[in-house]
Short mmCIF file of C-alpha atoms in Angstrom, two decimals:
data_model
loop_
_atom_site.label_atom_id
_atom_site.label_comp_id
_atom_site.label_asym_id
_atom_site.label_seq_id
_atom_site.Cartn_x
_atom_site.Cartn_y
_atom_site.Cartn_z
CA UNK A 27 -7.04 11.54 -11.80
CA UNK A 28 -4.74 8.61 -11.12
CA UNK A 29 -6.29 7.09 -8.00
CA UNK A 30 -7.51 3.56 -8.62
CA UNK A 31 -9.92 0.86 -7.68
CA UNK A 32 -8.98 -2.59 -8.94
CA UNK A 33 -10.69 -5.74 -10.19
CA UNK A 34 -9.01 -9.11 -9.84
CA UNK A 35 -10.17 -12.27 -11.62
CA UNK A 36 -10.69 -15.28 -9.35
CA UNK A 37 -9.90 -17.64 -12.23
CA UNK A 38 -6.57 -16.40 -13.56
CA UNK A 39 -5.62 -13.63 -11.09
CA UNK A 40 -5.46 -10.95 -13.80
CA UNK A 41 -6.04 -7.40 -12.64
CA UNK A 42 -7.88 -4.46 -14.15
CA UNK A 43 -7.74 -0.89 -12.88
CA UNK A 44 -10.65 1.56 -12.70
CA UNK A 45 -9.52 5.16 -12.71
CA UNK A 46 -11.25 8.48 -12.30
CA UNK A 47 -10.63 9.53 -8.69
CA UNK A 48 -8.38 12.47 -7.87
CA UNK A 49 -7.46 11.42 -4.35
CA UNK A 50 -7.16 8.28 -2.22
CA UNK A 51 -10.09 5.85 -2.42
CA UNK A 52 -11.57 5.59 1.09
CA UNK A 53 -14.33 2.97 0.61
CA UNK A 54 -15.73 0.58 -2.00
CA UNK A 55 -18.98 -1.36 -2.18
CA UNK A 56 -20.75 -3.60 -4.72
CA UNK A 57 -24.51 -3.67 -5.37
CA UNK A 58 -26.39 -6.87 -4.62
CA UNK A 59 -26.94 -7.65 -8.31
CA UNK A 60 -23.26 -7.07 -9.08
CA UNK A 61 -24.19 -4.42 -11.63
CA UNK A 62 -22.59 -1.44 -9.89
CA UNK A 63 -19.42 -0.73 -7.96
CA UNK A 64 -19.39 2.45 -5.87
CA UNK A 65 -16.15 3.99 -4.64
CA UNK A 66 -15.66 7.03 -2.42
CA UNK A 67 -12.66 9.28 -1.97
CA UNK A 68 -11.41 12.03 0.27
CA UNK A 69 -13.04 14.91 -1.62
CA UNK A 70 -15.84 13.43 -3.70
CA UNK A 71 -17.30 10.11 -4.74
CA UNK A 72 -18.26 8.38 -7.94
CA UNK A 73 -19.40 4.97 -9.03
CA UNK A 74 -17.71 2.79 -11.58
CA UNK A 75 -18.71 -0.09 -13.81
CA UNK A 76 -15.50 -0.36 -15.81
CA UNK A 77 -16.50 2.97 -17.38
CA UNK A 78 -17.73 5.64 -14.97
CA UNK A 79 -21.52 5.44 -14.63
CA UNK A 80 -21.78 8.64 -12.59
CA UNK A 81 -19.56 11.03 -10.67
CA UNK A 82 -21.42 12.51 -7.71
CA UNK A 83 -20.04 15.44 -5.76
CA UNK A 84 -21.61 16.69 -2.57
CA UNK A 85 -19.61 15.59 0.48
CA UNK A 86 -17.14 18.17 1.73
CA UNK A 87 -14.36 15.80 2.74
CA UNK A 88 -13.82 12.05 3.07
CA UNK A 89 -16.56 9.57 2.15
CA UNK A 90 -16.66 7.28 5.20
CA UNK A 91 -19.12 4.63 3.99
CA UNK A 92 -21.30 3.55 1.05
CA UNK A 93 -24.24 1.15 0.73
CA UNK A 94 -26.55 0.17 -2.15
CA UNK A 95 -30.23 -0.59 -1.66
CA UNK A 96 -30.99 -4.28 -2.43
CA UNK A 97 -32.96 -3.29 -5.56
CA UNK A 98 -30.07 -1.23 -7.03
CA UNK A 99 -32.24 1.91 -7.13
CA UNK A 100 -30.51 3.94 -4.43
CA UNK A 101 -27.08 4.56 -2.98
CA UNK A 102 -26.50 5.89 0.53
CA UNK A 103 -23.26 7.69 1.38
CA UNK A 104 -21.87 8.85 4.69
CA UNK A 105 -19.49 11.79 5.08
CA UNK A 106 -16.74 11.90 7.69
CA UNK A 107 -16.57 14.08 10.79
CA UNK A 108 -15.92 17.36 8.93
CA UNK A 109 -18.97 16.66 6.78
CA UNK A 110 -21.26 14.68 9.09
CA UNK A 111 -24.02 14.08 6.53
CA UNK A 112 -25.87 11.04 5.23
CA UNK A 113 -27.03 11.37 1.60
CA UNK A 114 -29.39 9.26 -0.53
CA UNK A 115 -28.72 9.20 -4.29
CA UNK A 116 -30.93 8.09 -7.17
CA UNK A 117 -28.89 5.70 -9.33
CA UNK A 118 -31.05 6.13 -12.41
CA UNK A 119 -31.15 9.94 -12.50
CA UNK A 120 -27.71 10.25 -10.83
CA UNK A 121 -29.05 13.00 -8.58
CA UNK A 122 -29.41 13.62 -4.86
CA UNK A 123 -32.75 12.60 -3.37
CA UNK A 124 -32.14 14.02 0.08
CA UNK A 125 -29.61 14.42 2.87
CA UNK A 126 -29.46 14.89 6.61
CA UNK A 127 -26.96 15.22 9.48
CA UNK A 128 -25.87 11.66 10.27
CA UNK A 129 -25.95 11.94 14.06
CA UNK A 130 -26.73 14.28 16.88
CA UNK A 131 -23.72 16.10 18.31
CA UNK A 132 -24.15 14.21 21.58
CA UNK A 133 -23.94 10.86 19.75
CA UNK A 134 -20.36 11.39 18.58
CA UNK A 135 -18.79 10.87 15.15
CA UNK A 136 -20.64 8.43 12.89
CA UNK A 137 -18.26 5.63 11.78
CA UNK A 138 -20.51 3.64 9.44
CA UNK A 139 -23.93 4.06 7.89
CA UNK A 140 -26.33 3.83 10.87
CA UNK A 141 -23.18 3.65 13.00
CA UNK A 142 -24.76 5.69 15.83
CA UNK A 143 -27.59 3.13 16.15
CA UNK A 144 -30.17 5.08 14.14
CA UNK A 145 -32.69 3.56 11.73
CA UNK A 146 -33.59 5.86 8.82
CA UNK A 147 -36.85 5.79 6.84
CA UNK A 148 -36.90 7.17 3.29
CA UNK A 149 -39.91 9.32 2.42
CA UNK A 150 -39.43 9.39 -1.34
CA UNK A 151 -42.42 11.62 -2.35
CA UNK A 152 -41.34 14.33 0.09
CA UNK A 153 -37.60 13.76 -0.52
CA UNK A 154 -36.81 13.31 3.18
CA UNK A 155 -35.19 10.78 5.48
CA UNK A 156 -36.24 10.52 9.10
CA UNK A 157 -34.14 8.87 11.82
CA UNK A 158 -35.29 6.90 14.87
CA UNK A 159 -32.90 6.21 17.74
CA UNK A 160 -32.41 2.59 18.78
CA UNK A 161 -33.00 1.95 22.48
CA UNK A 162 -30.18 0.01 24.13
CA UNK A 163 -30.83 0.93 27.76
CA UNK A 164 -27.70 1.35 29.84
CA UNK A 165 -25.55 -0.35 27.20
CA UNK A 166 -23.19 2.04 25.41
CA UNK A 167 -21.08 0.77 22.53
CA UNK A 168 -19.07 2.13 19.58
CA UNK A 169 -20.30 0.37 16.43
CA UNK A 170 -17.76 -0.61 13.75
CA UNK A 171 -20.01 -2.47 11.30
CA UNK A 172 -23.65 -3.33 10.60
CA UNK A 173 -25.30 -6.24 8.76
CA UNK A 174 -29.00 -6.66 7.88
CA UNK A 175 -30.25 -10.18 6.96
CA UNK A 176 -32.63 -10.64 4.01
CA UNK A 177 -35.75 -10.97 6.22
CA UNK A 178 -35.31 -7.43 7.63
CA UNK A 179 -36.45 -8.56 11.10
CA UNK A 180 -33.22 -7.79 12.96
CA UNK A 181 -29.86 -6.20 12.30
CA UNK A 182 -26.51 -7.06 13.84
CA UNK A 183 -23.84 -4.62 15.01
CA UNK A 184 -20.16 -5.37 15.59
CA UNK A 185 -18.55 -3.18 18.23
CA UNK A 186 -15.09 -2.11 19.34
CA UNK A 187 -15.72 -3.96 22.61
CA UNK A 188 -15.92 -7.32 20.82
CA UNK A 189 -19.73 -7.65 21.15
CA UNK A 190 -22.28 -8.53 18.51
CA UNK A 191 -25.55 -6.72 19.22
CA UNK A 192 -28.83 -8.05 17.81
CA UNK A 193 -31.42 -5.26 17.40
CA UNK A 194 -35.09 -5.52 16.41
CA UNK A 195 -35.39 -3.46 13.20
CA UNK A 196 -39.08 -2.60 13.54
CA UNK A 197 -39.17 -1.91 17.29
CA UNK A 198 -35.67 -0.33 17.36
CA UNK A 199 -34.94 -2.28 20.57
CA UNK A 200 -31.94 -4.33 21.66
CA UNK A 201 -33.12 -7.93 21.35
CA UNK A 202 -30.39 -9.98 23.01
CA UNK A 203 -27.67 -9.65 25.57
CA UNK A 204 -24.42 -8.92 23.70
CA UNK A 205 -22.09 -11.78 22.93
CA UNK A 206 -18.54 -10.98 24.11
CA UNK A 207 -15.71 -13.07 22.73
CA UNK A 208 -13.35 -10.96 20.59
CA UNK A 209 -10.65 -9.11 22.51
CA UNK A 210 -9.69 -6.54 19.86
CA UNK A 211 -13.16 -5.74 18.60
CA UNK A 212 -15.41 -6.78 15.71
CA UNK A 213 -14.21 -5.10 12.52
CA UNK A 214 -16.58 -6.76 10.04
CA UNK A 215 -19.41 -9.30 9.93
CA UNK A 216 -21.73 -11.05 7.46
CA UNK A 217 -24.98 -12.93 8.10
CA UNK A 218 -25.52 -16.01 5.91
CA UNK A 219 -28.91 -17.26 4.71
CA UNK A 220 -28.53 -20.13 7.17
CA UNK A 221 -28.49 -17.61 10.03
CA UNK A 222 -24.82 -18.23 10.75
CA UNK A 223 -22.65 -15.16 11.30
CA UNK A 224 -19.14 -14.66 9.92
CA UNK A 225 -17.02 -12.36 12.08
CA UNK A 226 -13.62 -10.74 11.47
CA UNK A 227 -11.81 -9.24 14.45
CA UNK A 228 -9.07 -6.74 15.11
CA UNK A 229 -6.65 -9.46 16.20
CA UNK A 230 -6.86 -11.28 12.85
CA UNK A 231 -9.34 -13.97 13.98
CA UNK A 232 -12.02 -15.23 11.59
CA UNK A 233 -15.02 -16.84 13.30
CA UNK A 234 -18.10 -18.71 12.07
CA UNK A 235 -20.87 -18.44 14.68
CA UNK A 236 -23.41 -21.20 14.16
CA UNK A 237 -25.96 -21.04 16.97
CA UNK A 238 -24.12 -21.68 20.24
CA UNK A 239 -21.13 -23.15 18.40
CA UNK A 240 -18.02 -21.29 17.25
CA UNK A 241 -15.49 -22.25 14.61
CA UNK A 242 -12.50 -19.93 14.88
CA UNK A 243 -9.30 -19.74 12.87
CA UNK A 244 -6.32 -17.36 13.08
CA UNK A 245 -5.85 -15.96 9.57
CA UNK A 246 -3.66 -12.90 9.91
CA UNK A 247 -1.37 -11.16 12.36
CA UNK A 248 -3.14 -7.97 11.24
CA UNK A 249 -6.79 -7.24 11.91
CA UNK A 250 -9.39 -8.47 9.42
CA UNK A 251 -11.16 -5.51 7.84
CA UNK A 252 -13.62 -7.08 5.40
CA UNK A 253 -15.59 -10.23 4.55
CA UNK A 254 -17.25 -11.04 1.20
CA UNK A 255 -19.63 -13.96 0.58
CA UNK A 256 -19.57 -15.84 -2.72
CA UNK A 257 -22.73 -17.32 -4.24
CA UNK A 258 -25.09 -18.83 -1.68
CA UNK A 259 -22.44 -18.78 1.02
CA UNK A 260 -20.54 -21.92 0.04
CA UNK A 261 -17.37 -19.87 -0.06
CA UNK A 262 -16.22 -16.60 1.48
CA UNK A 263 -13.26 -14.24 1.37
CA UNK A 264 -11.59 -12.35 4.20
CA UNK A 265 -9.08 -9.47 4.14
CA UNK A 266 -6.76 -7.43 4.69
CA UNK A 267 -4.63 -10.15 3.14
CA UNK A 268 -7.14 -12.08 1.05
CA UNK A 269 -8.05 -15.57 2.20
CA UNK A 270 -10.57 -17.92 0.57
CA UNK A 271 -12.45 -20.26 2.93
CA UNK A 272 -15.01 -23.02 2.39
CA UNK A 273 -18.18 -23.22 4.49
CA UNK A 274 -18.05 -26.98 5.06
CA UNK A 275 -14.38 -27.62 5.87
CA UNK A 276 -13.43 -24.06 6.99
CA UNK A 277 -10.06 -24.59 5.34
CA UNK A 278 -8.27 -21.39 4.45
CA UNK A 279 -6.35 -20.61 1.26
CA UNK A 280 -4.21 -17.49 0.97
CA UNK A 281 -4.82 -16.09 -2.53
CA UNK A 282 -3.38 -12.55 -2.35
CA UNK A 283 -1.14 -10.55 -0.04
CA UNK A 284 0.08 -6.98 0.06
CA UNK A 285 1.92 -4.50 2.24
CA UNK A 286 -0.30 -2.46 4.54
CA UNK A 287 2.03 0.54 4.81
CA UNK A 288 4.43 2.48 2.61
CA UNK A 289 6.79 0.32 0.54
CA UNK A 290 10.24 1.87 0.92
CA UNK A 291 12.37 0.01 -1.61
CA UNK A 292 12.45 -2.77 -4.22
CA UNK A 293 15.34 -4.95 -5.47
CA UNK A 294 15.95 -7.60 -8.16
CA UNK A 295 18.50 -10.43 -7.97
CA UNK A 296 21.39 -9.93 -10.37
CA UNK A 297 20.64 -11.16 -13.91
CA UNK A 298 17.08 -12.26 -13.16
CA UNK A 299 13.58 -10.82 -13.40
CA UNK A 300 11.74 -13.88 -12.07
CA UNK A 301 11.89 -12.73 -8.46
CA UNK A 302 12.04 -9.40 -6.66
CA UNK A 303 11.91 -8.22 -3.06
CA UNK A 304 10.20 -5.27 -1.38
CA UNK A 305 10.49 -3.81 2.11
CA UNK A 306 8.14 -1.89 4.39
CA UNK A 307 7.14 -1.53 8.03
CA UNK A 308 7.75 -4.82 9.89
CA UNK A 309 8.94 -6.96 6.99
CA UNK A 310 10.69 -7.81 3.74
CA UNK A 311 8.75 -9.82 1.16
CA UNK A 312 10.05 -11.86 -1.78
CA UNK A 313 7.67 -12.15 -4.74
CA UNK A 314 7.38 -14.35 -7.82
CA UNK A 315 7.11 -11.80 -10.59
CA UNK A 316 4.92 -13.64 -13.10
CA UNK A 317 2.23 -14.76 -10.64
CA UNK A 318 2.56 -11.92 -8.07
CA UNK A 319 2.64 -14.60 -5.35
CA UNK A 320 4.44 -13.93 -2.10
CA UNK A 321 7.15 -16.57 -1.68
CA UNK A 322 8.82 -15.47 1.54
CA UNK A 323 8.26 -12.99 4.35
CA UNK A 324 11.10 -11.84 6.62
CA UNK A 325 9.50 -10.25 9.68
CA UNK A 326 11.06 -7.87 12.19
CA UNK A 327 8.10 -6.62 14.27
CA UNK A 328 7.84 -2.92 15.14
CA UNK A 329 10.78 -1.99 12.89
CA UNK A 330 10.84 -0.43 9.43
CA UNK A 331 13.10 -1.57 6.61
CA UNK A 332 14.30 1.50 4.69
CA UNK A 333 16.26 -0.16 1.89
CA UNK A 334 17.41 -3.56 0.64
CA UNK A 335 19.53 -5.25 -2.02
CA UNK A 336 20.46 -8.72 -3.24
CA UNK A 337 24.13 -9.61 -3.11
CA UNK A 338 25.26 -10.39 -6.64
CA UNK A 339 25.83 -14.10 -5.93
CA UNK A 340 22.18 -14.40 -4.83
CA UNK A 341 23.11 -16.01 -1.51
CA UNK A 342 21.88 -13.19 0.73
CA UNK A 343 19.55 -10.22 1.05
CA UNK A 344 21.09 -7.21 2.80
CA UNK A 345 18.72 -4.73 4.45
CA UNK A 346 18.80 -1.34 6.19
CA UNK A 347 16.56 -0.74 9.22
CA UNK A 348 15.42 2.26 11.20
CA UNK A 349 16.78 0.83 14.47
CA UNK A 350 20.32 1.39 13.17
CA UNK A 351 20.95 -2.26 12.26
CA UNK A 352 21.97 -3.98 9.06
CA UNK A 353 20.30 -7.39 8.74
CA UNK A 354 21.36 -10.11 6.30
CA UNK A 355 18.94 -12.93 5.40
CA UNK A 356 19.08 -16.11 3.33
CA UNK A 357 16.69 -15.53 0.40
CA UNK A 358 15.48 -19.14 0.18
CA UNK A 359 14.80 -19.95 3.83
CA UNK A 360 14.54 -16.50 5.41
CA UNK A 361 17.15 -17.47 8.01
CA UNK A 362 18.87 -14.52 9.70
CA UNK A 363 22.52 -14.88 8.66
CA UNK A 364 24.03 -11.75 10.18
CA UNK A 365 23.08 -8.64 12.16
CA UNK A 366 25.35 -5.57 12.33
CA UNK A 367 24.37 -3.65 15.46
CA UNK A 368 24.73 0.15 15.73
CA UNK A 369 25.64 0.43 12.07
CA UNK A 370 24.35 4.04 12.00
CA UNK A 371 23.25 6.27 14.86
CA UNK A 372 20.16 7.71 13.12
CA UNK A 373 18.98 4.60 11.31
CA UNK A 374 20.34 2.87 8.21
CA UNK A 375 18.74 4.50 5.16
CA UNK A 376 20.61 3.08 2.13
CA UNK A 377 22.53 -0.10 1.38
CA UNK A 378 24.26 -2.01 -1.42
CA UNK A 379 26.84 -4.77 -1.86
CA UNK A 380 30.05 -4.90 -3.90
CA UNK A 381 30.41 -7.13 -6.95
CA UNK A 382 32.89 -9.45 -5.20
CA UNK A 383 30.28 -10.00 -2.40
CA UNK A 384 32.89 -9.28 0.27
CA UNK A 385 31.76 -5.80 1.30
CA UNK A 386 28.60 -3.90 2.17
CA UNK A 387 28.30 -0.13 1.80
CA UNK A 388 25.67 1.59 3.94
CA UNK A 389 24.35 5.10 4.42
CA UNK A 390 22.65 6.59 7.45
CA UNK A 391 20.28 9.28 8.59
CA UNK A 392 23.20 11.24 10.03
CA UNK A 393 24.80 11.48 6.56
CA UNK A 394 27.69 9.05 7.03
CA UNK A 395 28.71 6.41 4.47
CA UNK A 396 30.30 3.26 5.90
CA UNK A 397 32.13 0.35 4.29
CA UNK A 398 31.86 -3.06 5.96
CA UNK A 399 33.87 -6.16 5.17
CA UNK A 400 32.39 -9.59 5.83
CA UNK A 401 35.09 -12.08 6.85
CA UNK A 402 34.00 -15.61 7.79
CA UNK A 403 30.53 -14.35 8.68
CA UNK A 404 31.82 -11.50 10.89
CA UNK A 405 31.43 -7.81 9.95
CA UNK A 406 34.35 -5.40 10.18
CA UNK A 407 34.02 -1.64 9.76
CA UNK A 408 36.67 -0.69 7.19
CA UNK A 409 36.02 3.04 6.78
CA UNK A 410 33.57 5.83 7.56
CA UNK A 411 33.17 8.69 5.04
CA UNK A 412 31.61 11.81 6.56
CA UNK A 413 31.26 14.59 3.99
CA UNK A 414 27.49 14.34 3.54
CA UNK A 415 25.39 16.65 5.73
CA UNK A 416 21.98 15.05 5.19
CA UNK A 417 20.32 11.60 5.06
CA UNK A 418 21.82 9.19 2.54
CA UNK A 419 19.04 8.04 0.19
CA UNK A 420 20.81 5.87 -2.41
CA UNK A 421 24.13 4.18 -3.19
CA UNK A 422 25.39 2.81 -6.53
CA UNK A 423 28.71 0.98 -7.05
CA UNK A 424 30.70 0.94 -10.25
CA UNK A 425 31.18 -2.50 -11.82
CA UNK A 426 34.89 -2.65 -10.86
CA UNK A 427 34.11 -2.00 -7.14
CA UNK A 428 36.58 0.91 -7.13
CA UNK A 429 34.09 3.78 -7.00
CA UNK A 430 30.61 4.44 -5.71
CA UNK A 431 28.20 7.36 -5.85
CA UNK A 432 25.97 8.29 -2.93
CA UNK A 433 22.96 10.60 -3.01
CA UNK A 434 21.58 12.54 -0.08
CA UNK A 435 18.06 13.80 0.58
CA UNK A 436 18.75 17.38 -0.54
CA UNK A 437 19.91 16.17 -3.97
CA UNK A 438 23.70 16.50 -3.64
CA UNK A 439 25.77 13.48 -4.74
CA UNK A 440 29.35 12.43 -4.02
CA UNK A 441 31.53 10.07 -6.05
CA UNK A 442 33.85 8.14 -3.70
CA UNK A 443 37.13 6.36 -4.30
CA UNK A 444 36.66 2.95 -2.60
CA UNK A 445 40.38 2.17 -2.67
CA UNK A 446 41.59 5.28 -0.85
CA UNK A 447 38.17 6.10 0.75
CA UNK A 448 38.27 9.75 -0.31
CA UNK A 449 35.94 11.95 -2.32
CA UNK A 450 36.58 12.10 -6.06
CA UNK A 451 33.82 14.50 -7.07
CA UNK A 452 30.77 16.23 -5.65
CA UNK A 453 27.71 16.90 -7.76
CA UNK A 454 25.90 19.86 -6.17
CA UNK A 455 22.47 19.12 -7.53
CA UNK A 456 20.60 20.83 -4.72
CA UNK A 457 16.81 20.52 -4.75
CA UNK A 458 15.06 23.74 -3.76
CA UNK A 459 12.19 23.32 -1.24
CA UNK A 460 11.83 19.55 -1.50
CA UNK A 461 11.92 19.12 -5.22
CA UNK A 462 10.12 22.15 -6.60
CA UNK A 463 12.52 22.44 -9.53
CA UNK A 464 11.35 18.96 -10.78
CA UNK A 465 14.61 18.27 -12.62
CA UNK A 466 16.62 15.22 -13.70
CA UNK A 467 20.32 15.74 -14.41
CA UNK A 468 23.24 14.24 -16.36
CA UNK A 469 26.71 14.88 -14.92
CA UNK A 470 30.26 14.37 -16.08
CA UNK A 471 31.97 11.83 -13.82
CA UNK A 472 35.46 13.22 -14.41
CA UNK A 473 34.90 16.76 -13.13
CA UNK A 474 31.29 16.81 -11.86
CA UNK A 475 30.10 19.32 -14.45
CA UNK A 476 26.47 19.38 -15.65
CA UNK A 477 25.87 17.98 -19.16
CA UNK A 478 22.08 17.99 -19.51
CA UNK A 479 19.01 18.78 -17.46
CA UNK A 480 15.56 17.26 -18.06
CA UNK A 481 12.14 18.38 -16.87
CA UNK A 482 10.98 15.56 -14.61
CA UNK A 483 7.46 16.90 -14.03
CA UNK A 484 5.51 19.84 -15.43
CA UNK A 485 2.72 19.86 -12.88
CA UNK A 486 3.90 18.36 -9.59
CA UNK A 487 6.90 18.31 -7.29
CA UNK A 488 9.16 15.29 -7.30
CA UNK A 489 8.96 14.20 -3.70
CA UNK A 490 10.99 11.00 -3.79
CA UNK A 491 14.65 10.50 -3.06
CA UNK A 492 17.56 11.35 -5.31
CA UNK A 493 18.75 8.22 -7.11
CA UNK A 494 21.94 7.75 -9.17
CA UNK A 495 20.63 5.64 -12.04
CA UNK A 496 23.46 4.70 -14.43
CA UNK A 497 27.26 4.67 -14.61
CA UNK A 498 28.78 5.53 -17.97
CA UNK A 499 31.24 8.32 -18.68
CA UNK A 500 28.33 10.34 -17.37
CA UNK A 501 26.26 9.93 -14.23
CA UNK A 502 22.46 10.00 -14.64
CA UNK A 503 20.62 11.21 -11.53
CA UNK A 504 16.85 10.92 -11.27
CA UNK A 505 14.39 11.67 -8.51
CA UNK A 506 11.92 8.88 -8.00
CA UNK A 507 8.32 9.50 -6.99
CA UNK A 508 6.27 12.64 -7.02
CA UNK A 509 2.76 13.90 -6.51
CA UNK A 510 1.81 13.02 -10.10
CA UNK A 511 1.98 9.30 -9.18
CA UNK A 512 3.32 8.55 -12.66
CA UNK A 513 6.20 6.28 -13.67
CA UNK A 514 8.22 7.96 -16.43
CA UNK A 515 10.93 6.53 -18.67
CA UNK A 516 13.43 8.67 -20.59
CA UNK A 517 15.75 7.65 -23.40
CA UNK A 518 19.27 7.92 -21.96
CA UNK A 519 21.05 9.08 -25.12
CA UNK A 520 18.50 11.58 -26.40
CA UNK A 521 17.01 12.63 -23.07
CA UNK A 522 13.46 12.27 -24.43
CA UNK A 523 10.45 11.09 -22.45
CA UNK A 524 9.41 7.82 -24.11
CA UNK A 525 6.86 6.19 -21.80
CA UNK A 526 4.48 7.17 -18.99
CA UNK A 527 3.00 4.53 -16.68
CA UNK A 528 -0.35 5.29 -15.00
CA UNK A 529 -1.32 3.06 -12.09
CA UNK A 530 -0.20 4.29 -8.67
CA UNK A 531 -2.65 5.68 -6.11
CA UNK A 532 0.04 7.15 -3.85
CA UNK A 533 3.34 8.97 -4.21
CA UNK A 534 5.98 6.69 -5.69
CA UNK A 535 8.83 5.71 -3.37
CA UNK A 536 11.13 3.61 -5.58
CA UNK A 537 11.54 2.33 -9.13
CA UNK A 538 13.90 -0.49 -10.13
CA UNK A 539 14.68 -2.22 -13.45
CA UNK A 540 15.92 -5.81 -13.48
CA UNK A 541 19.54 -6.16 -14.61
CA UNK A 542 18.41 -8.20 -17.63
CA UNK A 543 16.14 -5.28 -18.64
CA UNK A 544 13.03 -7.46 -18.84
CA UNK A 545 10.97 -6.06 -16.00
CA UNK A 546 10.45 -2.93 -13.95
CA UNK A 547 8.81 -2.60 -10.51
CA UNK A 548 7.64 0.55 -8.77
CA UNK A 549 6.36 1.01 -5.21
CA UNK A 550 4.39 3.70 -3.42
CA UNK A 551 3.38 5.06 -0.02
CA UNK A 552 -0.05 3.38 -0.11
CA UNK A 553 1.55 -0.08 0.01
CA UNK A 554 1.23 -0.78 -3.72
CA UNK A 555 3.76 -2.79 -5.74
CA UNK A 556 3.30 -2.54 -9.53
CA UNK A 557 5.19 -4.57 -12.16
CA UNK A 558 5.52 -3.07 -15.64
CA UNK A 559 6.42 -4.39 -19.05
CA UNK A 560 9.83 -3.00 -19.94
CA UNK A 561 10.92 -1.22 -22.10
CA UNK A 562 7.26 -0.65 -23.02
CA UNK A 563 5.68 -0.01 -19.59
CA UNK A 564 2.34 1.19 -20.94
CA UNK A 565 0.28 -0.67 -18.33
CA UNK A 566 0.96 -2.46 -15.02
#
């Protein structure tokens, strides 16, 4: 399989990928000793310690939660609603000890281990687990997360209502009146040895509760989903975007960021591989390639950026958005330089700039291709070309700015004359049933005839968009992405597959090579951005 968990060094930031899953990883946990990592997926789960220690298959669908026993002897896993079971595994023998339905039907769907306020006792000799319901009186809450301190006297529950419930573990009774202070719910919490509680909320707030005192800091515009404590609690980490905080000064340091939804496109500045930009729901991000640090974020809330490009002079980033607008930003400051309203009626889906930096060519969901001229900061619509009958997915301009080729979602491409604004050639490379033919084609520019056809994938459909890759006397058309989640490189002259890159956990949405041929970046629907060594992209 090609679905990955990842390790990242705190010292130098280097990453290592653990592979073995065959579907998306749904949860990850680390044993108290640090010896084991357990990861669960949609169809089955397995644990990893660089090499796979065991692959355990029992749950019918998604693994909702995982937890190690403090002594590293047992692992508990929780199946999702279609499964509804809680299972105890023996780590030494790698076998099931016992299992049981996680909750009564009246209790609802179990979200986390013990998420329906049940305490389970393991009867190892008889290979059974027995639950006891916790008594909370009239109080009814949906529990997001649970934390048990080392003394085992109480456990704490974070709820969707923003409460933290303190429950007596032995008596199974609610001990204190719930503390209400987080509007969008408690997503995650950790109890320190000092008794202080770290809380991450759905509105991106990170809070240290020390007795009656609260120290709160706004870390993210997204909700915090996890907290990890380092050492004795002198330092801790919070995600989704990863922040490092100190216990004494509570000062935050952003150490890693990532997209939280599908990455739609990637672009390099002309002649450089030091920087690149990616776009997704809500924003465009500019990255430093060598360090993977986010340098700039251009936010447009509640909108999705479908495509982007750097103008060749490097003075602007042009972008295509689903609200039908073209937005132009300054790449150094993020300042909005220009907005073209109503550029396309069904969203702007493809965009590029001419070599002379005077024109922008855009494509839309309705299939139209439009040429815009930028005069003294004002956009003028020069021409609309209407022969496409499906969404425009990609545009490439010839180096002399006199021709461009546009690709549409069904695989057909048109070569346009940008002087007379008429069609020169059409390449009817239709994809049957969303890419089931799995082909990559070479086409003669002069008359649109097929020269060569390559097998893009032997085992999976190519689900990405058609992309004109190179201009020579021939036009090379590839189809990025696919269910294989592999990045493939072919030799242009010989048409031979030369390299295969393994690293993506979701279908690939775009692949770009820097114009100086020193770096390649690919993106996928799970929010991943991977940078590869080029032309030897053997590992990310």
